[in-house]
mmCIF file of C-alpha atoms and ligand atoms in Angstrom:
data_model
loop_
_atom_site.group_PDB
_atom_site.id
_atom_site.type_symbol
_atom_site.label_atom_id
_atom_site.label_comp_id
_atom_site.label_asym_id
_atom_site.label_seq_id
_atom_site.Cartn_x
_atom_site.Cartn_y
_atom_site.Cartn_z
ATOM 1 C CA UNK T 18 -0.483 -33.437 18.868
ATOM 2 C CA UNK T 19 1.918 -35.274 21.107
ATOM 3 C CA UNK T 20 5.230 -33.491 20.822
ATOM 4 C CA UNK T 21 8.146 -35.826 21.443
ATOM 5 C CA UNK T 22 11.007 -33.489 22.300
ATOM 6 C CA UNK T 23 11.026 -29.873 23.452
ATOM 7 C CA UNK T 24 13.324 -27.763 21.316
ATOM 8 C CA UNK T 25 14.996 -24.529 22.323
ATOM 9 C CA UNK T 26 17.268 -21.871 20.822
ATOM 10 C CA UNK T 27 20.402 -23.857 21.815
ATOM 11 C CA UNK T 28 19.347 -26.891 19.849
ATOM 12 C CA UNK T 29 18.322 -24.732 16.903
ATOM 13 C CA UNK T 30 21.748 -23.036 17.020
ATOM 14 C CA UNK T 31 23.421 -26.467 16.722
ATOM 15 C CA UNK T 32 21.262 -27.369 13.757
ATOM 16 C CA UNK T 33 21.605 -24.047 11.951
ATOM 17 C CA UNK T 34 25.398 -24.310 12.321
ATOM 18 C CA UNK T 35 25.096 -27.297 9.961
ATOM 19 C CA UNK T 36 22.466 -25.722 7.666
ATOM 20 C CA UNK T 37 22.092 -21.911 8.001
ATOM 21 C CA UNK T 38 18.930 -21.899 5.837
ATOM 22 C CA UNK T 39 17.078 -23.575 8.702
ATOM 23 C CA UNK T 40 16.835 -20.344 10.660
ATOM 24 C CA UNK T 41 14.812 -18.827 7.825
ATOM 25 C CA UNK T 42 12.671 -21.960 7.732
ATOM 26 C CA UNK T 43 11.843 -21.782 11.426
ATOM 27 C CA UNK T 44 11.270 -18.034 11.223
ATOM 28 C CA UNK T 45 8.756 -18.665 8.426
ATOM 29 C CA UNK T 46 7.127 -21.424 10.518
ATOM 30 C CA UNK T 47 6.798 -19.016 13.422
ATOM 31 C CA UNK T 48 5.278 -16.364 11.134
ATOM 32 C CA UNK T 49 2.914 -18.981 9.693
ATOM 33 C CA UNK T 50 1.753 -20.294 13.044
ATOM 34 C CA UNK T 51 1.242 -16.702 14.216
ATOM 35 C CA UNK T 52 -0.902 -16.147 11.119
ATOM 36 C CA UNK T 53 -2.768 -19.413 11.742
ATOM 37 C CA UNK T 54 -3.740 -18.388 15.267
ATOM 38 C CA UNK T 55 -5.003 -15.087 13.878
ATOM 39 C CA UNK T 56 -6.965 -16.777 11.071
ATOM 40 C CA UNK T 57 -9.048 -18.624 13.650
ATOM 41 C CA UNK T 58 -9.447 -15.491 15.761
ATOM 42 C CA UNK T 59 -10.718 -13.757 12.618
ATOM 43 C CA UNK T 60 -13.126 -16.628 11.937
ATOM 44 C CA UNK T 61 -14.446 -16.420 15.492
ATOM 45 C CA UNK T 62 -14.931 -12.647 15.122
ATOM 46 C CA UNK T 63 -16.865 -13.050 11.886
ATOM 47 C CA UNK T 64 -19.045 -16.129 12.308
ATOM 48 C CA UNK T 65 -21.871 -17.126 14.627
ATOM 49 C CA UNK T 66 -22.371 -20.488 12.962
ATOM 50 C CA UNK T 67 -22.057 -23.171 15.687
ATOM 51 C CA UNK T 68 -20.217 -25.664 13.464
ATOM 52 C CA UNK T 69 -17.759 -23.051 12.218
ATOM 53 C CA UNK T 70 -17.114 -21.849 15.765
ATOM 54 C CA UNK T 71 -16.576 -25.359 17.098
ATOM 55 C CA UNK T 72 -14.188 -26.061 14.199
ATOM 56 C CA UNK T 73 -12.327 -22.762 14.741
ATOM 57 C CA UNK T 74 -11.989 -23.186 18.517
ATOM 58 C CA UNK T 75 -10.545 -26.707 18.177
ATOM 59 C CA UNK T 76 -8.107 -25.627 15.458
ATOM 60 C CA UNK T 77 -7.161 -22.476 17.371
ATOM 61 C CA UNK T 78 -6.051 -24.577 20.347
ATOM 62 C CA UNK T 79 -3.818 -26.692 18.080
ATOM 63 C CA UNK T 80 -2.329 -23.653 16.344
ATOM 64 C CA UNK T 81 -1.569 -22.072 19.715
ATOM 65 C CA UNK T 82 0.404 -25.193 20.663
ATOM 66 C CA UNK T 83 2.280 -25.087 17.343
ATOM 67 C CA UNK T 84 3.061 -21.418 17.898
ATOM 68 C CA UNK T 85 4.382 -22.083 21.410
ATOM 69 C CA UNK T 86 6.659 -24.851 20.084
ATOM 70 C CA UNK T 87 8.222 -22.807 17.266
ATOM 71 C CA UNK T 88 8.383 -19.676 19.402
ATOM 72 C CA UNK T 89 10.447 -21.567 21.994
ATOM 73 C CA UNK T 90 13.052 -22.330 19.319
ATOM 74 C CA UNK T 91 13.694 -18.707 18.402
ATOM 75 C CA UNK T 92 15.347 -15.909 20.337
ATOM 76 C CA UNK T 93 13.163 -12.768 20.208
ATOM 77 C CA UNK T 94 15.582 -11.133 17.748
ATOM 78 C CA UNK T 95 15.255 -14.093 15.374
ATOM 79 C CA UNK T 96 11.537 -13.658 14.800
ATOM 80 C CA UNK T 97 10.148 -12.032 11.660
ATOM 81 C CA UNK T 98 10.135 -8.230 11.908
ATOM 82 C CA UNK T 99 6.914 -8.338 9.874
ATOM 83 C CA UNK T 100 4.921 -10.160 12.589
ATOM 84 C CA UNK T 101 2.358 -7.315 12.902
ATOM 85 C CA UNK T 102 1.654 -7.707 9.180
ATOM 86 C CA UNK T 103 1.265 -11.512 9.480
ATOM 87 C CA UNK T 104 -1.170 -11.019 12.357
ATOM 88 C CA UNK T 105 -3.338 -8.563 10.392
ATOM 89 C CA UNK T 106 -3.201 -10.635 7.192
ATOM 90 C CA UNK T 107 -4.096 -13.783 9.153
ATOM 91 C CA UNK T 108 -7.027 -12.146 10.889
ATOM 92 C CA UNK T 109 -8.539 -10.910 7.612
ATOM 93 C CA UNK T 110 -7.908 -14.287 5.979
ATOM 94 C CA UNK T 111 -10.222 -15.759 8.604
ATOM 95 C CA UNK T 112 -12.668 -12.892 9.060
ATOM 96 C CA UNK T 113 -13.541 -12.229 5.402
ATOM 97 C CA UNK T 114 -14.788 -15.735 4.535
ATOM 98 C CA UNK T 115 -16.452 -15.976 7.956
ATOM 99 C CA UNK T 116 -18.764 -13.060 7.143
ATOM 100 C CA UNK T 117 -19.702 -14.740 3.848
ATOM 101 C CA UNK T 118 -20.660 -18.306 4.810
ATOM 102 C CA UNK T 119 -19.311 -21.503 6.442
ATOM 103 C CA UNK T 120 -18.348 -22.997 3.097
ATOM 104 C CA UNK T 121 -16.031 -20.064 2.386
ATOM 105 C CA UNK T 122 -14.338 -20.641 5.763
ATOM 106 C CA UNK T 123 -13.780 -24.345 5.138
ATOM 107 C CA UNK T 124 -12.485 -23.716 1.593
ATOM 108 C CA UNK T 125 -10.079 -21.077 2.942
ATOM 109 C CA UNK T 126 -8.726 -23.416 5.624
ATOM 110 C CA UNK T 127 -8.368 -26.204 3.079
ATOM 111 C CA UNK T 128 -6.306 -23.873 0.837
ATOM 112 C CA UNK T 129 -4.110 -22.658 3.696
ATOM 113 C CA UNK T 130 -3.450 -26.126 5.097
ATOM 114 C CA UNK T 131 -2.739 -27.605 1.664
ATOM 115 C CA UNK T 132 -0.008 -25.006 1.357
ATOM 116 C CA UNK T 133 1.258 -25.513 4.930
ATOM 117 C CA UNK T 134 1.484 -29.280 4.493
ATOM 118 C CA UNK T 135 3.810 -28.822 1.513
ATOM 119 C CA UNK T 136 5.750 -26.102 3.341
ATOM 120 C CA UNK T 137 6.495 -28.476 6.244
ATOM 121 C CA UNK T 138 7.193 -31.362 3.876
ATOM 122 C CA UNK T 139 9.889 -29.325 2.057
ATOM 123 C CA UNK T 140 11.608 -28.605 5.381
ATOM 124 C CA UNK T 141 11.306 -32.141 6.747
ATOM 125 C CA UNK T 142 12.871 -33.613 3.597
ATOM 126 C CA UNK T 143 16.026 -31.556 4.194
ATOM 127 C CA UNK T 144 16.530 -32.855 7.739
ATOM 128 C CA UNK T 145 18.357 -36.038 8.698
ATOM 129 C CA UNK T 146 16.415 -38.418 10.928
ATOM 130 C CA UNK T 147 19.031 -38.604 13.697
ATOM 131 C CA UNK T 148 20.705 -36.255 16.203
ATOM 132 C CA UNK T 149 19.480 -32.723 16.910
ATOM 133 C CA UNK T 150 18.173 -32.352 13.378
ATOM 134 C CA UNK T 151 16.205 -35.553 13.922
ATOM 135 C CA UNK T 152 14.541 -33.996 16.975
ATOM 136 C CA UNK T 153 13.509 -30.987 14.926
ATOM 137 C CA UNK T 154 12.291 -33.285 12.176
ATOM 138 C CA UNK T 155 10.079 -35.184 14.636
ATOM 139 C CA UNK T 156 8.544 -31.950 15.923
ATOM 140 C CA UNK T 157 7.843 -30.678 12.402
ATOM 141 C CA UNK T 158 6.267 -34.029 11.508
ATOM 142 C CA UNK T 159 3.904 -33.692 14.463
ATOM 143 C CA UNK T 160 2.895 -30.194 13.366
ATOM 144 C CA UNK T 161 2.486 -31.369 9.772
ATOM 145 C CA UNK T 162 0.216 -34.234 10.848
ATOM 146 C CA UNK T 163 -2.058 -31.725 12.602
ATOM 147 C CA UNK T 164 -2.151 -29.499 9.508
ATOM 148 C CA UNK T 165 -3.086 -32.465 7.308
ATOM 149 C CA UNK T 166 -5.880 -33.302 9.715
ATOM 150 C CA UNK T 167 -7.088 -29.675 9.546
ATOM 151 C CA UNK T 168 -6.978 -29.766 5.743
ATOM 152 C CA UNK T 169 -8.933 -33.011 5.511
ATOM 153 C CA UNK T 170 -11.526 -31.902 8.037
ATOM 154 C CA UNK T 171 -12.019 -28.595 6.172
ATOM 155 C CA UNK T 172 -12.195 -30.404 2.855
ATOM 156 C CA UNK T 173 -14.899 -32.793 4.114
ATOM 157 C CA UNK T 174 -16.948 -29.924 5.579
ATOM 158 C CA UNK T 175 -16.624 -27.758 2.464
ATOM 159 C CA UNK T 176 -18.760 -30.147 0.463
ATOM 160 C CA UNK T 177 -19.452 -29.676 -3.225
ATOM 161 C CA UNK T 178 -17.383 -27.881 -5.840
ATOM 162 C CA UNK T 179 -16.551 -24.217 -5.221
ATOM 163 C CA UNK T 180 -17.838 -21.425 -7.462
ATOM 164 C CA UNK T 181 -15.624 -19.005 -9.382
ATOM 165 C CA UNK T 182 -15.414 -16.313 -6.686
ATOM 166 C CA UNK T 183 -14.451 -18.813 -4.004
ATOM 167 C CA UNK T 184 -11.857 -20.388 -6.290
ATOM 168 C CA UNK T 185 -10.364 -16.952 -6.992
ATOM 169 C CA UNK T 186 -10.290 -16.232 -3.253
ATOM 170 C CA UNK T 187 -8.624 -19.525 -2.301
ATOM 171 C CA UNK T 188 -6.116 -19.020 -5.137
ATOM 172 C CA UNK T 189 -5.323 -15.604 -3.689
ATOM 173 C CA UNK T 190 -4.938 -17.110 -0.205
ATOM 174 C CA UNK T 191 -2.531 -19.782 -1.483
ATOM 175 C CA UNK T 192 -0.529 -17.213 -3.448
ATOM 176 C CA UNK T 193 -0.436 -14.857 -0.450
ATOM 177 C CA UNK T 194 0.824 -17.705 1.744
ATOM 178 C CA UNK T 195 3.676 -18.367 -0.689
ATOM 179 C CA UNK T 196 4.679 -14.694 -0.724
ATOM 180 C CA UNK T 197 4.487 -14.513 3.080
ATOM 181 C CA UNK T 198 6.836 -17.486 3.467
ATOM 182 C CA UNK T 199 9.397 -15.988 1.067
ATOM 183 C CA UNK T 200 9.281 -12.689 2.969
ATOM 184 C CA UNK T 201 9.337 -14.239 6.454
ATOM 185 C CA UNK T 202 12.364 -16.376 5.591
ATOM 186 C CA UNK T 203 14.352 -13.182 5.031
ATOM 187 C CA UNK T 204 12.722 -10.554 7.244
HETATM 188 FE FE1 FE2 O 11 -0.116 -24.920 12.682
HETATM 189 FE FE1 FE2 O 12 -3.319 -25.859 11.005
#
């Protein structure tokens, strides 16, 4: 990740004056990146597998950078009031597959990042390429590129087709992510 332009609350205020829905978008991004950091902490708490731990540590560092970037855009009062819930949900989303096996971890990350890629894409499409909105767009593109890389890496490591239980779990994770975004946009 090579972030082009630092964004702050002032710049976000300019952009949200044009499109008020953007505040909810960035609040949901902040909630999501908070959850992402906690997913990898959960994975690291649950797995001793060297490959899983190496994967989780590298991704954790990226998610911490994403979190710092989106956090810098929001005033403390603009963050989701449900952050404690996103932290707990994120941690269990990483911990539960980690105590099962590496494949479950990689399938979970693939499901999460598939969702996150689309989530960022929906936001990026709304933003013009120039001015302050263009700066935000460039930052979100950088984050999205990292998430796509995470998804593809997880997908390659997951290997063969998933069984029924794992498919039910990853479906639940994707559905939970959708609900979390809807909630974090508002609260
Ligand atoms: Fe991220
Ligand atoms: Fe990610």
